[in-house]
Tab-separated table of C-alpha atoms and ligand atoms in Angstrom:
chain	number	residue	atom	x	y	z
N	181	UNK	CA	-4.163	21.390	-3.055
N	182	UNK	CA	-3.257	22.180	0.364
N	183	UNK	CA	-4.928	24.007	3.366
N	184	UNK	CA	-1.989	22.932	4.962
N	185	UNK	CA	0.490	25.875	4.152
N	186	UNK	CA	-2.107	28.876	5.622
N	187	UNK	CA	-2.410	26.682	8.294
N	188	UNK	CA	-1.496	29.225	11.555
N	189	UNK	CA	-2.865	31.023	14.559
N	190	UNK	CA	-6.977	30.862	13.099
N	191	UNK	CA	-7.045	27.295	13.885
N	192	UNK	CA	-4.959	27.200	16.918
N	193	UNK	CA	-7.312	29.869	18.230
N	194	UNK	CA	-10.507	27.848	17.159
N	195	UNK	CA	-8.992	25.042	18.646
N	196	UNK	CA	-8.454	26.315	21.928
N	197	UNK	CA	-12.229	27.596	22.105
N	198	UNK	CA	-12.364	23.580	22.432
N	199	UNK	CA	-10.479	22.551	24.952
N	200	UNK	CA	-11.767	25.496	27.016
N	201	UNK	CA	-14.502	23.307	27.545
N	202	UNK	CA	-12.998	20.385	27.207
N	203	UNK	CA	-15.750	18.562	25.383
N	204	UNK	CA	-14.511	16.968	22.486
N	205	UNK	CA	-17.716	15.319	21.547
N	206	UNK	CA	-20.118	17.189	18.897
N	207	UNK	CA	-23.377	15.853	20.795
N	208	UNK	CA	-24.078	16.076	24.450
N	209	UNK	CA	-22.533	17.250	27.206
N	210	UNK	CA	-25.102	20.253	27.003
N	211	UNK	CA	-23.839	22.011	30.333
N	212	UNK	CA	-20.160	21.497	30.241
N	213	UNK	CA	-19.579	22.396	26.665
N	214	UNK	CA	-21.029	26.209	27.794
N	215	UNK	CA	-23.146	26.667	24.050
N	216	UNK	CA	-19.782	25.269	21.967
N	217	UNK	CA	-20.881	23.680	18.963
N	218	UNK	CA	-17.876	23.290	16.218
N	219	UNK	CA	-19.248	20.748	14.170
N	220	UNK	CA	-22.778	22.242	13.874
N	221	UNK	CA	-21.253	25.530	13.588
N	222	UNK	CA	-18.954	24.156	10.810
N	223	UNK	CA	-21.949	22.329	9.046
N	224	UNK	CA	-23.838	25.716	9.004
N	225	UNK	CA	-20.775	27.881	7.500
N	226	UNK	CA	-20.512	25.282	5.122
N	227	UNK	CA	-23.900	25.525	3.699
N	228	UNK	CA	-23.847	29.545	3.802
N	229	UNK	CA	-20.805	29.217	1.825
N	230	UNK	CA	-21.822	26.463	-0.599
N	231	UNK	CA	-25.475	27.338	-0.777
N	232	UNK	CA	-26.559	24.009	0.129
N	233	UNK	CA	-29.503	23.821	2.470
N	234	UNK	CA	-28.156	20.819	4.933
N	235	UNK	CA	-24.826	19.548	5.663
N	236	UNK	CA	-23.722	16.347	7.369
N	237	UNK	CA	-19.855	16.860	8.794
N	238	UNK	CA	-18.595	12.915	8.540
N	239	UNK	CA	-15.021	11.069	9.584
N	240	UNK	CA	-13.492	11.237	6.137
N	241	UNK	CA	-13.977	11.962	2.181
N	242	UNK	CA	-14.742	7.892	1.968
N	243	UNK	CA	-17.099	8.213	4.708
N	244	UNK	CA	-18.881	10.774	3.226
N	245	UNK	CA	-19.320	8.551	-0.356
N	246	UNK	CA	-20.408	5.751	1.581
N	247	UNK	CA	-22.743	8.017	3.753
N	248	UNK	CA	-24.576	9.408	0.479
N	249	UNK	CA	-25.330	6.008	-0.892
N	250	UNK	CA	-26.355	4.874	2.309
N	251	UNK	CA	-28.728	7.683	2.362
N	252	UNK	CA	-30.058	6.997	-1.433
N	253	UNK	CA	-30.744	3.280	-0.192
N	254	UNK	CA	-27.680	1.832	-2.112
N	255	UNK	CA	-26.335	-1.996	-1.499
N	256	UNK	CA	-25.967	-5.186	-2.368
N	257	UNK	CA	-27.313	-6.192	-6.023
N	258	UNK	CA	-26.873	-2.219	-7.336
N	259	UNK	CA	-24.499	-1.004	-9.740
N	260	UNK	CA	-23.370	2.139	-9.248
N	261	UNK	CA	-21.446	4.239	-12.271
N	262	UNK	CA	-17.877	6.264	-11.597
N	263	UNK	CA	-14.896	7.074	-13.974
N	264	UNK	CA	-11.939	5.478	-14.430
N	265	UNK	CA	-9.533	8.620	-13.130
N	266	UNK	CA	-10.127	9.127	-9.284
N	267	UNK	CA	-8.536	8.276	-6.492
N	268	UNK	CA	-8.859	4.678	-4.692
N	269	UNK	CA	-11.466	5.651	-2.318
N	270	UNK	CA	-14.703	6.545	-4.623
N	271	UNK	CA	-15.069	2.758	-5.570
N	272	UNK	CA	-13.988	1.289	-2.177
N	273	UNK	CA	-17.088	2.863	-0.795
N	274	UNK	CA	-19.367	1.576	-3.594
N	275	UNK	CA	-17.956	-1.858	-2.625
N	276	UNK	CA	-18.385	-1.109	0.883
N	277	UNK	CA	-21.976	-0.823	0.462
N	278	UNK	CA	-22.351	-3.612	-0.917
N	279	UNK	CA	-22.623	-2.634	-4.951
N	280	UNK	CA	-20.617	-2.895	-8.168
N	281	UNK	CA	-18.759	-0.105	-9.436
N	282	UNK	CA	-18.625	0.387	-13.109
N	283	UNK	CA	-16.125	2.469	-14.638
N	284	UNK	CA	-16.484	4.904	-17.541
N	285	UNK	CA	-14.064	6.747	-19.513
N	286	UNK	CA	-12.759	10.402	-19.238
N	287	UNK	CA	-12.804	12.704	-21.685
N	288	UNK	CA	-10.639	16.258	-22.307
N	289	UNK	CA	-12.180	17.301	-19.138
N	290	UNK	CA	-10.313	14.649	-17.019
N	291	UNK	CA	-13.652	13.592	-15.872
N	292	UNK	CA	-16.720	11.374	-16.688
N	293	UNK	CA	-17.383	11.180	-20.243
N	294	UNK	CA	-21.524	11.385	-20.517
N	295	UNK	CA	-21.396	9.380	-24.179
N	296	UNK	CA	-19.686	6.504	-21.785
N	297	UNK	CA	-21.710	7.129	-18.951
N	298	UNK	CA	-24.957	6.552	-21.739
N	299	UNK	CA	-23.703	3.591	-22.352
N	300	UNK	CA	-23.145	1.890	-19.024
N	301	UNK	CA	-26.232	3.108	-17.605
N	302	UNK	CA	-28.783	-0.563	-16.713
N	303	UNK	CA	-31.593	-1.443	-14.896
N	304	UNK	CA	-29.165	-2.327	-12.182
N	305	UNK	CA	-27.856	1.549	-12.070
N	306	UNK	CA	-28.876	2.976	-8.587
N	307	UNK	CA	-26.651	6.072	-8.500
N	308	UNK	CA	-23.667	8.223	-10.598
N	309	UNK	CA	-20.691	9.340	-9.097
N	310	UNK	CA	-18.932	12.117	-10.951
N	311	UNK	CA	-15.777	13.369	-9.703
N	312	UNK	CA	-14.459	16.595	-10.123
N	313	UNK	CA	-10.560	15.597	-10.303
N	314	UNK	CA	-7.790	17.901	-9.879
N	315	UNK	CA	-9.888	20.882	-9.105
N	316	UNK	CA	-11.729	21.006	-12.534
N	317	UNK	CA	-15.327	20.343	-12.934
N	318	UNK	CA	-17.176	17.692	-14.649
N	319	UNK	CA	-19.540	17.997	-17.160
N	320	UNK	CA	-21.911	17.865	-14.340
N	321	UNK	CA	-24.902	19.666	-15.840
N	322	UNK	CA	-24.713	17.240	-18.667
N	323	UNK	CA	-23.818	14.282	-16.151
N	324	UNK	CA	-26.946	15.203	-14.284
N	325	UNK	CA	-29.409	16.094	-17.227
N	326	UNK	CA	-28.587	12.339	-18.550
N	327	UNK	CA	-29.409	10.840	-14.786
N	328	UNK	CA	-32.330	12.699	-14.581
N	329	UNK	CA	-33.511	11.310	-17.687
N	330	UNK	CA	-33.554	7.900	-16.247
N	331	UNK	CA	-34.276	8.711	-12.800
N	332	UNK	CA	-30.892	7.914	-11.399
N	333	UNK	CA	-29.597	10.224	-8.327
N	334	UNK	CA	-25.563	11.837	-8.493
N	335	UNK	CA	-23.623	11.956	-6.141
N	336	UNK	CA	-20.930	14.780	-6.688
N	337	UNK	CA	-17.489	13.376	-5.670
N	338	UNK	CA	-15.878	16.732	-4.746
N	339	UNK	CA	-13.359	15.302	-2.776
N	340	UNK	CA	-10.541	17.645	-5.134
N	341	UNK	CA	-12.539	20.083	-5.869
N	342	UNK	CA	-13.896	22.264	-2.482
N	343	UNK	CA	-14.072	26.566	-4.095
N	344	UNK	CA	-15.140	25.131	-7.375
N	345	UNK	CA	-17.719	26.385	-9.152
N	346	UNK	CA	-19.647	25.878	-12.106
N	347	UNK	CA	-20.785	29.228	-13.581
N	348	UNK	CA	-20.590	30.955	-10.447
N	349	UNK	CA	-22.713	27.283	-8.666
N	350	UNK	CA	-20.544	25.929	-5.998
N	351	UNK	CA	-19.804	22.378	-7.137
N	352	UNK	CA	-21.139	19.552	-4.868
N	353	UNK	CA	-24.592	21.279	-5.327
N	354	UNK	CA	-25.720	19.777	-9.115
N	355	UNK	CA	-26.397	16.309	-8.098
N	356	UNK	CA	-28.785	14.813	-5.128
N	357	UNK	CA	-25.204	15.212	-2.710
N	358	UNK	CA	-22.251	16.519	-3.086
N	359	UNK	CA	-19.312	15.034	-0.807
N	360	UNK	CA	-15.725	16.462	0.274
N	361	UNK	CA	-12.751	15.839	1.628
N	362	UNK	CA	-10.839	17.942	4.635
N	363	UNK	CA	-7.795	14.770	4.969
N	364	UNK	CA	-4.218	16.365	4.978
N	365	UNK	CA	-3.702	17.133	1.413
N	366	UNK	CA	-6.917	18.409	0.134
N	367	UNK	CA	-7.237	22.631	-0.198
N	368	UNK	CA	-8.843	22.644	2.788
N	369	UNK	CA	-8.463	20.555	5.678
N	370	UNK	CA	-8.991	19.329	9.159
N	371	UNK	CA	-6.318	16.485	9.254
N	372	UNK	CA	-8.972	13.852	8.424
N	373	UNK	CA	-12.744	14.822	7.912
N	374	UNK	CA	-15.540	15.236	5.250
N	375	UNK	CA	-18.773	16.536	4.490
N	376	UNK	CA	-21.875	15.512	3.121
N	377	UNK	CA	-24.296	18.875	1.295
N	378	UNK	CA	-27.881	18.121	0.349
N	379	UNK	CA	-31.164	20.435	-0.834
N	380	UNK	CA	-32.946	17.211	0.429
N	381	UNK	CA	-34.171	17.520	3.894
N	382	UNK	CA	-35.333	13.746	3.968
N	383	UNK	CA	-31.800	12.750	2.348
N	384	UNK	CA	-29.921	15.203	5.194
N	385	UNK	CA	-32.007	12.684	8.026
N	386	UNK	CA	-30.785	9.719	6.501
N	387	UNK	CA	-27.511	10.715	6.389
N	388	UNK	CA	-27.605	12.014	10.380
N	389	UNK	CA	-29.090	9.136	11.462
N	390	UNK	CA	-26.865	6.472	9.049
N	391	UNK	CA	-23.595	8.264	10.616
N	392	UNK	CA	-24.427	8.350	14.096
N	393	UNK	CA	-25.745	4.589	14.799
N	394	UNK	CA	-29.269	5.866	13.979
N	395	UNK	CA	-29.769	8.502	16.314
N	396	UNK	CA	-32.184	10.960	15.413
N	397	UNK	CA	-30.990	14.766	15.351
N	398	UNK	CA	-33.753	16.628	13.973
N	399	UNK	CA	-35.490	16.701	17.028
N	400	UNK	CA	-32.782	17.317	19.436
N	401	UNK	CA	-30.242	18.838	17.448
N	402	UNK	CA	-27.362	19.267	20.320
N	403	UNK	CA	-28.031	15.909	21.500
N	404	UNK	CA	-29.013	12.958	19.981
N	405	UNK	CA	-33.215	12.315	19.798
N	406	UNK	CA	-35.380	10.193	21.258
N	407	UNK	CA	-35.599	6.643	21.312
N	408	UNK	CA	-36.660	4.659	18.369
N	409	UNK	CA	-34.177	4.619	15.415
N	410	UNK	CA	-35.689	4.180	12.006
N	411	UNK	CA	-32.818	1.757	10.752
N	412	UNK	CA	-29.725	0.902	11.403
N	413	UNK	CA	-26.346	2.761	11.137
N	414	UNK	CA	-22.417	3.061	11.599
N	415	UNK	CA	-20.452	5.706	13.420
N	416	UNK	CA	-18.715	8.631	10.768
N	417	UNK	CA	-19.216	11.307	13.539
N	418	UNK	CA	-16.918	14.635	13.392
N	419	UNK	CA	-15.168	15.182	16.551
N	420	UNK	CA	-14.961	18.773	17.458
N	421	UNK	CA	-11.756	19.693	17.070
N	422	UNK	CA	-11.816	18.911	13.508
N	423	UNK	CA	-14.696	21.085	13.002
N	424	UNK	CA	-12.932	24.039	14.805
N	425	UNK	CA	-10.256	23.369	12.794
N	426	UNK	CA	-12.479	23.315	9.553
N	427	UNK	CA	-14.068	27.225	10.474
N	428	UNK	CA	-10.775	28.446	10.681
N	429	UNK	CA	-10.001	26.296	7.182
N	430	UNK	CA	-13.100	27.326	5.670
N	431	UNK	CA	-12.572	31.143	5.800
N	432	UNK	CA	-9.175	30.904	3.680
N	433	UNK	CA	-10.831	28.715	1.153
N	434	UNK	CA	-11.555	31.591	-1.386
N	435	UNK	CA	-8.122	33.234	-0.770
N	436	UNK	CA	-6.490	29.797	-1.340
N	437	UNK	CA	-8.460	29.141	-4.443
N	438	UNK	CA	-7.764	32.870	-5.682
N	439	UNK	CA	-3.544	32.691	-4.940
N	440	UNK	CA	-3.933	28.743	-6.498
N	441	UNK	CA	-5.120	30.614	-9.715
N	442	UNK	CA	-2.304	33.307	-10.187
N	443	UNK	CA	0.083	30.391	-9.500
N	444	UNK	CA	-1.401	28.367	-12.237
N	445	UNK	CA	-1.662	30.928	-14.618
N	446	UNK	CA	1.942	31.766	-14.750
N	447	UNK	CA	3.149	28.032	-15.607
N	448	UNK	CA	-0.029	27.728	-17.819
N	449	UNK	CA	1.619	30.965	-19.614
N	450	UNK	CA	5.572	28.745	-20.015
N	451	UNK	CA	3.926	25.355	-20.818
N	452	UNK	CA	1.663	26.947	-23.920
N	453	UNK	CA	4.764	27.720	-25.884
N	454	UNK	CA	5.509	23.948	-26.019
N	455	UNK	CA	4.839	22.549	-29.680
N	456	UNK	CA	1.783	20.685	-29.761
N	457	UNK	CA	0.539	21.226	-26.173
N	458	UNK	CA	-3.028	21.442	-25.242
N	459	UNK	CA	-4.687	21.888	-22.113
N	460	UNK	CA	-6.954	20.085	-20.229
N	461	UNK	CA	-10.872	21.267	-21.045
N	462	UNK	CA	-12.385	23.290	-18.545
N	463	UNK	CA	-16.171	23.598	-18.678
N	464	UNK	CA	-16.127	27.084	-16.944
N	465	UNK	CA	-12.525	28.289	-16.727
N	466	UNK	CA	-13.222	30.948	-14.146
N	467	UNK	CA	-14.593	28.613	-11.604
N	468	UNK	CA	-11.754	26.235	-11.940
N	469	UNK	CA	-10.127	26.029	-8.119
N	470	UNK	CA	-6.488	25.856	-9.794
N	471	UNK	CA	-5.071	22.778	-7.518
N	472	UNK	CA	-3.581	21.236	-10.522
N	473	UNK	CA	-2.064	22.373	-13.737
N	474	UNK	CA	-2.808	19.674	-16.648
N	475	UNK	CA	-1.539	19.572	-20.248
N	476	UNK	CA	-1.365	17.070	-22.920
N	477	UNK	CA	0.816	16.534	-25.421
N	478	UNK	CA	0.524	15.073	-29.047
N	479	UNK	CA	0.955	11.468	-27.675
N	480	UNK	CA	2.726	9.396	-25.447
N	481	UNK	CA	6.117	9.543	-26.641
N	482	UNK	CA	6.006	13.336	-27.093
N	483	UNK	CA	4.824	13.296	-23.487
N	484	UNK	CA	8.145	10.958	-22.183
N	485	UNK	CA	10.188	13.414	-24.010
N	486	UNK	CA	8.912	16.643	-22.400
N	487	UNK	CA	8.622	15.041	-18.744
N	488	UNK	CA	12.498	13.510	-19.641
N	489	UNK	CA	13.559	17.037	-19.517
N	490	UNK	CA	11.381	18.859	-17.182
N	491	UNK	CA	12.966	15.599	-14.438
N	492	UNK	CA	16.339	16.545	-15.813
N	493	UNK	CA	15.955	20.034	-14.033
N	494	UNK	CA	14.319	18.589	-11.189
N	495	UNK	CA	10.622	19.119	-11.459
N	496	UNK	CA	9.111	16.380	-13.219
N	497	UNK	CA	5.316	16.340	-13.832
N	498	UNK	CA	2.747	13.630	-12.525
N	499	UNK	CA	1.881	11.129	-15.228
N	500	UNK	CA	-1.246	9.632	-13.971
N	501	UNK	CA	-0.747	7.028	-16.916
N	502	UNK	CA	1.721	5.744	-14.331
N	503	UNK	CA	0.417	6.848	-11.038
N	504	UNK	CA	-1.126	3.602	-8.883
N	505	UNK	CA	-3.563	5.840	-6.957
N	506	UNK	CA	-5.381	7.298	-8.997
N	507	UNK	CA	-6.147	5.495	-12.459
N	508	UNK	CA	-7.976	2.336	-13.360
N	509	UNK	CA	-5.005	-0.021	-15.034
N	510	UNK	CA	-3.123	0.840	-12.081
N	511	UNK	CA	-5.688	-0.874	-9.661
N	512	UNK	CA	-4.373	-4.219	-9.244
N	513	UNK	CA	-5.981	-5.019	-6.153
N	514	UNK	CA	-9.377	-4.307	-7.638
N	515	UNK	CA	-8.272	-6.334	-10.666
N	516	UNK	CA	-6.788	-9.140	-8.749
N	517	UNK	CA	-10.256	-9.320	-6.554
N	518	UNK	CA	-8.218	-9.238	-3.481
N	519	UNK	CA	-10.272	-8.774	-0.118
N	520	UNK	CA	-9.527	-10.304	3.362
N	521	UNK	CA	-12.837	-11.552	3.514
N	522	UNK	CA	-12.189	-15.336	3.193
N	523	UNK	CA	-15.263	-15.835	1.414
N	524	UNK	CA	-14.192	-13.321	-1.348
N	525	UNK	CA	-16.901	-10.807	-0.550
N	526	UNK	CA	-16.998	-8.173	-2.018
N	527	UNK	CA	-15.545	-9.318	-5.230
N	528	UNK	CA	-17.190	-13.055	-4.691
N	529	UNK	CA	-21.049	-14.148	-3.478
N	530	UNK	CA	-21.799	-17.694	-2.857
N	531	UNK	CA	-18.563	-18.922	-4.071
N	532	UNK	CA	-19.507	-17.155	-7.400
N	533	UNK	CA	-17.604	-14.126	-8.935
N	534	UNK	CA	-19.571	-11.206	-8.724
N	535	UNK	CA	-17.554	-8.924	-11.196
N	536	UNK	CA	-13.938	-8.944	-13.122
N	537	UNK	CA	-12.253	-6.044	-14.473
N	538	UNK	CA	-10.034	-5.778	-17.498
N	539	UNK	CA	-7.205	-3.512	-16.911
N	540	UNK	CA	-7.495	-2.773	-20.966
N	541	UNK	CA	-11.735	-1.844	-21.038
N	542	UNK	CA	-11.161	1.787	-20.882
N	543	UNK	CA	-8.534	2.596	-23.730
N	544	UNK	CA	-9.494	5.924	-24.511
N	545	UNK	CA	-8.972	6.960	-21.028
N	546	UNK	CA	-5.523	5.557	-21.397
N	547	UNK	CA	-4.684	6.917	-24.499
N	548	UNK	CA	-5.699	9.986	-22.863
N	549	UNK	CA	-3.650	9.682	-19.262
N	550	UNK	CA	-0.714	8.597	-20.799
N	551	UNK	CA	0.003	11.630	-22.631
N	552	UNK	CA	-0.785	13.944	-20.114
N	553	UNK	CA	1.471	16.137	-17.616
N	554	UNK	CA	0.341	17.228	-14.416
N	555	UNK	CA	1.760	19.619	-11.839
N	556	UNK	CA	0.251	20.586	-8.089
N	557	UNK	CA	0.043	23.773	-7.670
N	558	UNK	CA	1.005	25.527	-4.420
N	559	UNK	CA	-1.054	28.134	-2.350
N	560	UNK	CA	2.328	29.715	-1.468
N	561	UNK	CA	4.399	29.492	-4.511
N	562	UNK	CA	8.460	29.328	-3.903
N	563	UNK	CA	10.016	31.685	-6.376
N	564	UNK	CA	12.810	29.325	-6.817
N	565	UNK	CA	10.582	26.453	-7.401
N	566	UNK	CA	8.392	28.641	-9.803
N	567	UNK	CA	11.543	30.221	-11.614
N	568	UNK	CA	12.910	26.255	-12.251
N	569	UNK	CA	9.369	24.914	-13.736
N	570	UNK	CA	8.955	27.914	-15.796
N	571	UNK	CA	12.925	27.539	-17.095
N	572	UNK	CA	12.469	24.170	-17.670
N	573	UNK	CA	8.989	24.216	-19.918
N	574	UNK	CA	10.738	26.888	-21.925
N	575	UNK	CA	13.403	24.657	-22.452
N	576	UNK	CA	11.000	21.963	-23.322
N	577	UNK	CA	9.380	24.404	-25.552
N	578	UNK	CA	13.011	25.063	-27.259
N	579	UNK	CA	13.796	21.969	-28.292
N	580	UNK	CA	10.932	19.716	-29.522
E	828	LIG	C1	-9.228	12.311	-1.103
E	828	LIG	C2	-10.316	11.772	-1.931
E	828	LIG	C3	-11.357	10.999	-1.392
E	828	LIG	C4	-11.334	10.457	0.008
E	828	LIG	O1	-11.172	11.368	1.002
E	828	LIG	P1	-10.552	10.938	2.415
E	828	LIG	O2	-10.925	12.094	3.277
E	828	LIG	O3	-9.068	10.808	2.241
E	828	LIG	O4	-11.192	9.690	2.844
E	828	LIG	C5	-12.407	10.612	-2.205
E	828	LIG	N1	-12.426	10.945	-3.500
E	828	LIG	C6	-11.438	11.666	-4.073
E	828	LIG	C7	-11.546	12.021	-5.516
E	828	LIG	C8	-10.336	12.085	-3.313
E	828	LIG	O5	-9.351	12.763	-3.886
C-alpha cells in the first residue's frame, strides 16, 4: 500500500511552495505566508475527491480515531464496538478516550461480521468502528443499517483503505466519519498525517476545535477565532508541509489504486489454480483499492503447506494468524492489561478491573486468519519479483 514508490518531483515542488514562505504553521501568519494554505487546500481536495462535505487534516491515522470519538462525545463509561483484525491503533484510541473496546469477529470479508456486531451491541454502545482492512471494504451498508437501527454513530476506520469505494461511494463516507491514514506505508502518504471526512457540519466544529486546543475556525478560518472556546481540547494539528506533501499524494491516488489492481489481478490469476483456494469476499469487487492480495485455503495445515513452499522460493505470504500487529490473540499487551499508568488506568478504575480479554473469545476469526495467505501488493511491480510469486503459486498449485 504505498504512496511511497510515486513519490518524486510533485511533492518536492509542493513542498518548496512552503518554504517559499517559510511558514510552516497551517493557521496564522496571515501576511508572511503570502495566501499559502496547504492544509486547508489539502482538506478541500480531499472532500472534492471523496465527496465528503468537511474535512479535518489531523497528526496521524490514531489521531484521527480519537478525534471522531471526541467529536461524537465518547469517554469514560462507553463501550465502543471494533473487530478483532486491525491494526494496534483503532483500540488504543478507544482506550485513549477513555472507553472499552469490544471486539467482534470477521467474516469472509476480513472485516466486521454484522451477526457479531448484533450481538455485542448494549446500552453501553456509544459508537462502531468498522475497518476496511487490506484495502477491501466492509459490509458497511449493512454495518451502518444495523447502527442506525439502534441509534449508534460509525466511525469508518479507513486507515487501509484511501481510493476505495463501495459501488462507485468513496469509503469513509457511509458512517457519521470516516478517518485515514497518510503515515509511511499507507497508499497515500505524507510521512505521518490523517484525516477526519464528515457530512456533519456540527461534527466537522467539534472536531476543529477538539484538535486545535479549542480554537474556533469557523469564524476565522486562516486563523484561529475568537475568544471563548466551547470545551476543551488537545493539539492533532497538520503542519504544512505534510499537507503539501498530501496534494501532490492525493493526485496519484487513482493511478496508484488503478496499477495496484492490474498487479493484483495477475497473482490472483496463479494463486486460483491452487486446489482448494478461495478468495477473500469482496462486497463490490470493482471498488476494491487492490493493496493486498488475500486467499484462504481449506484449513490451517493446507495453509502451512502452501506458505512452506511459496518461503522456499523466497516470497512467503503474511499469515495474520501469526502476525502481532494486527490480530486480536496476538495482543498481549492488551491481554496482559499493561499501561504505565501506575494506577492501571485504562485497563483498571479505583483499584478495580475495568475489562479482561480472552485471547480464545473470537474463534471463528481465528479459524479464519489462520488459514489465510496474504501478499502486499506493489504500485510498481518488479518483474522479477512478480515472475518468482507467480512461479512459485504454480508450483504450489502442482503439487497439493
Ligand atoms: C495505519 C492504521 C491506523 C493508524 O494510522 P497512523 O497514521 O499510523 O496513526 C489506524 N487504523 C488502521 C487500520 C491502520 O492500518
Amino acid at each position: 500500500m504505498p504512496g511511497f514508490e510515486v513519490f518524486g518531483e510533485e511533492e518536492k515542488q509542493q513542498a518548496l511552495e512552503v518554504f517559499a514562505t517559510g511558514v510552516l504553521f497551517r493557521y496564522e501568519f496571515g501576511e508572511q505566508r503570502q495566501g499559502v494554505y496547504k492544509v486547508r487546500e489539502f482538506e478541500e481536495a480531499f472532500c472534492r475527491y471523496t465527496g465528503a462535505a468537511h474535512a479535518q487534516a489531523v497528526t496521524s491515522g490514531t489521531a484521527a480515531l480519537k478525534v471522531a470519538l471526541a467529536a461524537l462525545g465518547v469517554g469514560a463509561g462507553d463501550e465502543v464496538i471494533t473487530q478483532g483484525f486491525t491494526f494496534v491503533a483503532t483500540w488504543e484510541a478507544i482506550l485513549d478516550i477513555g472507553a472499552i473496546p469490544v471486539f467482534t469477529e470477521v467474516d469472509k470479508t476480513l472485516n466486521m461480521d454484522p451477526a457479531d456486531l448484533e450481538k455485542k451491541i448494549t446500552g453501553r454502545t456509544r459508537a462502531i468502528i468498522p475497518v476496511h482492512m487490506l484495502g477491501g471494504q466492509a459490509r458497511i451498508e449493512e454495518i451502518v443499517r444495523i447502527a442506525d437501527r439502534h441509534g449508534i454513530p460509525v466511525i469508518e476506520d479507513t486507515a487501509q483503505a484511501a481510493g476505495a469505494r463501495l459501488h462507485g461511494r468513496h469509503l469513509g463516507t457511509f458512517g457519521a466519519i470516516g478517518t485515514f491514514s497518510f503515515d509511511s506505508v499507507k497508499t497515500m502518504t505524507t510521512g505521518e498525517g490523517g484525516m477526519c471526512i464528515t457530512s456533519d457540519e456540527d461534527l466537522w466544529r467539534n472536531m476543529s476545535e477538539y484538535h486545535d486546543h479549542g480554537h474556533d475556525h469557523a469564524v476565522n478560518p486562516g486563523g484561529r477565532g475568537g475568544e471563548g472556546r466551547r470545551f476543551i481540547g488537545f493539539n492533532y494539528r497538520m503542519m504544512e508541509l505534510q499537507g503539501a506533501i498530501g496534494l501532490a499524494q492525493l493526485a496519484k491516488l487513482d493511478g496508484m489504486v488503478s496499477a495496484q489492481r492490474a498487479n493484483k489481478a495477475i497473482l490472483r490469476e496463479a494463486a486460483a489454480a491452487i486446489p482448494g483456494v478461495s478468495f477473500r469476499t469482496l462486497p463490490d469487487e470493482a471498488g476494491d483499492s487492490a493493496t493486498f492480495l488475500a486467499f484462504m485455503l481449506p484449513d490451517r495445515d493446507r495453509a502451512a503447506q502452501v506458505n512452506a513452499i511459496l518461503r522456499k522460493q523466497g516470497v512467503g505470504a503474511i499469515n495474520f494468524g501469526e502476525n502481532t500487529w494486527h490480530f486480536y490473540p496476538r495482543w498481549e499487551h492488551l491481554a496482559g492489561g499493561r499501561t504505565l499508568c501506575h494506577s492501571g488506568w485504562p485497563f483498571q478504575a479505583h483499584g478495580k478491573r475495568r475489562v479482561v480479554y480472552d485471547p480464545a473469545a473470537l474463534p471463528a476469526s481465528a479459524e479464519l486468519m489462520n488459514r489465510t495467505l496474504v501478499y502486499q501488493i506493489p504500485v510498481r511491480m518488479d518483474e522479477a519479483w512478480r515472475d518468482r510469486v507467480v512461479a512459485a503459486l504454480e508450483q504450489a498449485a502442482r503439487s497439493l
